[in-house]
Amino acid sequence: GESGVAFSGFAYQDGGDSLSLEVVSPDTSGPQLRRLLVAESDGALATGRGGAFLEFNEIVQAGVAFGRFSSVQAAAVVVDPSDALILGPLVQVYASAYLQPGTNYQFSLDAGTFADSAGNPCNAIGPVAVKVRAGLRWSIQ
């Protein structure tokens, strides 16, 4: 069967003069993370509603769990999968509130934050260390 598609029962294949039936197993494995990008090239996030880009091995949808940017320096900020931009296997998630400039965070997603089309949950992701860039400082001269 094809990954990410729920199959069960029999598959029919027309071979011209012959008929072929085979038992097809249902999809029971969750989406696997291929790539995760949390920080920009300098290793930091811009200030504001930081986010992460994820690439899975199959098409995903929002699940029932949540993620977070947690820190010992500031309050944790939730990542709600219903706020994610999902384009097939590509996902962009955002923090639900502004991240504090100059603060170190740990980005993580709980198991089940995303699921495939058969409803199989993804594994937990992270934690991944990320720092939010210090804000610009303005002064009047």
PDB file of C-alpha atoms in Angstrom, residues 39-106:
ATOM      1  CA  ALA A  39      16.177  28.808  13.635  1.00  0.00           C
ATOM      2  CA  GLU A  40      17.487  30.930  10.788  1.00  0.00           C
ATOM      3  CA  SER A  41      21.004  30.536   9.412  1.00  0.00           C
ATOM      4  CA  ASP A  42      22.572  32.427  12.338  1.00  0.00           C
ATOM      5  CA  GLY A  43      20.965  30.017  14.821  1.00  0.00           C
ATOM      6  CA  ALA A  44      18.376  32.469  16.127  1.00  0.00           C
ATOM      7  CA  LEU A  45      14.734  33.356  15.553  1.00  0.00           C
ATOM      8  CA  ALA A  46      13.581  36.835  14.759  1.00  0.00           C
ATOM      9  CA  THR A  47      11.574  38.389  17.572  1.00  0.00           C
ATOM     10  CA  GLY A  48       7.819  38.036  17.471  1.00  0.00           C
ATOM     11  CA  ARG A  49       5.721  34.958  16.851  1.00  0.00           C
ATOM     12  CA  GLY A  50       8.573  32.579  16.142  1.00  0.00           C
ATOM     13  CA  GLY A  51       7.863  29.417  14.288  1.00  0.00           C
ATOM     14  CA  ALA A  52       9.220  26.209  12.898  1.00  0.00           C
ATOM     15  CA  PHE A  53       9.139  24.513   9.510  1.00  0.00           C
ATOM     16  CA  LEU A  54       8.635  20.749   9.422  1.00  0.00           C
ATOM     17  CA  GLU A  55       8.705  18.266   6.576  1.00  0.00           C
ATOM     18  CA  PHE A  56       7.110  14.848   7.030  1.00  0.00           C
ATOM     19  CA  ASN A  57       7.353  11.767   4.802  1.00  0.00           C
ATOM     20  CA  GLU A  58       3.634  11.951   3.979  1.00  0.00           C
ATOM     21  CA  ILE A  59       0.663  14.311   3.957  1.00  0.00           C
ATOM     22  CA  VAL A  60      -0.366  15.380   7.473  1.00  0.00           C
ATOM     23  CA  GLN A  61      -3.255  17.085   9.213  1.00  0.00           C
ATOM     24  CA  ALA A  62      -3.628  18.792  12.588  1.00  0.00           C
ATOM     25  CA  GLY A  63      -3.756  16.319  15.449  1.00  0.00           C
ATOM     26  CA  VAL A  64      -5.036  16.578  19.002  1.00  0.00           C
ATOM     27  CA  ALA A  65      -1.837  17.356  20.944  1.00  0.00           C
ATOM     28  CA  PHE A  66       0.139  20.597  21.279  1.00  0.00           C
ATOM     29  CA  GLY A  67       3.692  21.857  21.135  1.00  0.00           C
ATOM     30  CA  ARG A  68       5.491  24.611  22.975  1.00  0.00           C
ATOM     31  CA  PHE A  69       8.394  26.986  23.220  1.00  0.00           C
ATOM     32  CA  SER A  70       9.454  26.584  26.853  1.00  0.00           C
ATOM     33  CA  SER A  71      12.053  28.545  28.773  1.00  0.00           C
ATOM     34  CA  VAL A  72      13.403  28.979  32.285  1.00  0.00           C
ATOM     35  CA  GLN A  73      13.697  32.698  31.485  1.00  0.00           C
ATOM     36  CA  ALA A  74      10.107  33.332  30.356  1.00  0.00           C
ATOM     37  CA  ALA A  75       6.627  31.818  30.343  1.00  0.00           C
ATOM     38  CA  ALA A  76       6.072  28.875  28.000  1.00  0.00           C
ATOM     39  CA  VAL A  77       4.322  29.672  24.733  1.00  0.00           C
ATOM     40  CA  VAL A  78       1.944  27.094  23.228  1.00  0.00           C
ATOM     41  CA  VAL A  79       2.082  25.874  19.627  1.00  0.00           C
ATOM     42  CA  ASP A  80      -1.492  24.985  18.566  1.00  0.00           C
ATOM     43  CA  PRO A  81      -1.650  22.671  15.520  1.00  0.00           C
ATOM     44  CA  SER A  82      -4.932  24.307  14.413  1.00  0.00           C
ATOM     45  CA  ASP A  83      -2.918  27.514  13.812  1.00  0.00           C
ATOM     46  CA  ALA A  84      -0.389  25.699  11.607  1.00  0.00           C
ATOM     47  CA  LEU A  85      -0.076  26.237   7.880  1.00  0.00           C
ATOM     48  CA  ILE A  86      -0.202  22.722   6.410  1.00  0.00           C
ATOM     49  CA  LEU A  87       0.627  22.119   2.751  1.00  0.00           C
ATOM     50  CA  GLY A  88       0.674  18.356   2.249  1.00  0.00           C
ATOM     51  CA  PRO A  89       3.768  17.048   4.041  1.00  0.00           C
ATOM     52  CA  LEU A  90       5.083  20.586   4.778  1.00  0.00           C
ATOM     53  CA  VAL A  91       4.052  22.357   7.980  1.00  0.00           C
ATOM     54  CA  GLN A  92       4.773  25.806   9.374  1.00  0.00           C
ATOM     55  CA  VAL A  93       3.850  26.238  13.051  1.00  0.00           C
ATOM     56  CA  TYR A  94       3.751  29.476  15.014  1.00  0.00           C
ATOM     57  CA  ALA A  95       3.956  30.369  18.680  1.00  0.00           C
ATOM     58  CA  SER A  96       0.536  31.429  20.022  1.00  0.00           C
ATOM     59  CA  ALA A  97       2.066  34.542  21.620  1.00  0.00           C
ATOM     60  CA  TYR A  98       5.156  36.672  21.165  1.00  0.00           C
ATOM     61  CA  LEU A  99       8.479  35.171  22.189  1.00  0.00           C
ATOM     62  CA  GLN A 100      10.659  37.338  24.406  1.00  0.00           C
ATOM     63  CA  PRO A 101      13.695  38.949  22.693  1.00  0.00           C
ATOM     64  CA  GLY A 102      17.089  37.658  23.854  1.00  0.00           C
ATOM     65  CA  THR A 103      15.534  34.561  25.442  1.00  0.00           C
ATOM     66  CA  ASN A 104      16.582  30.932  25.098  1.00  0.00           C
ATOM     67  CA  TYR A 105      13.719  28.502  24.404  1.00  0.00           C
ATOM     68  CA  GLN A 106      13.277  24.770  23.892  1.00  0.00           C
TER      69      GLN A 106
END
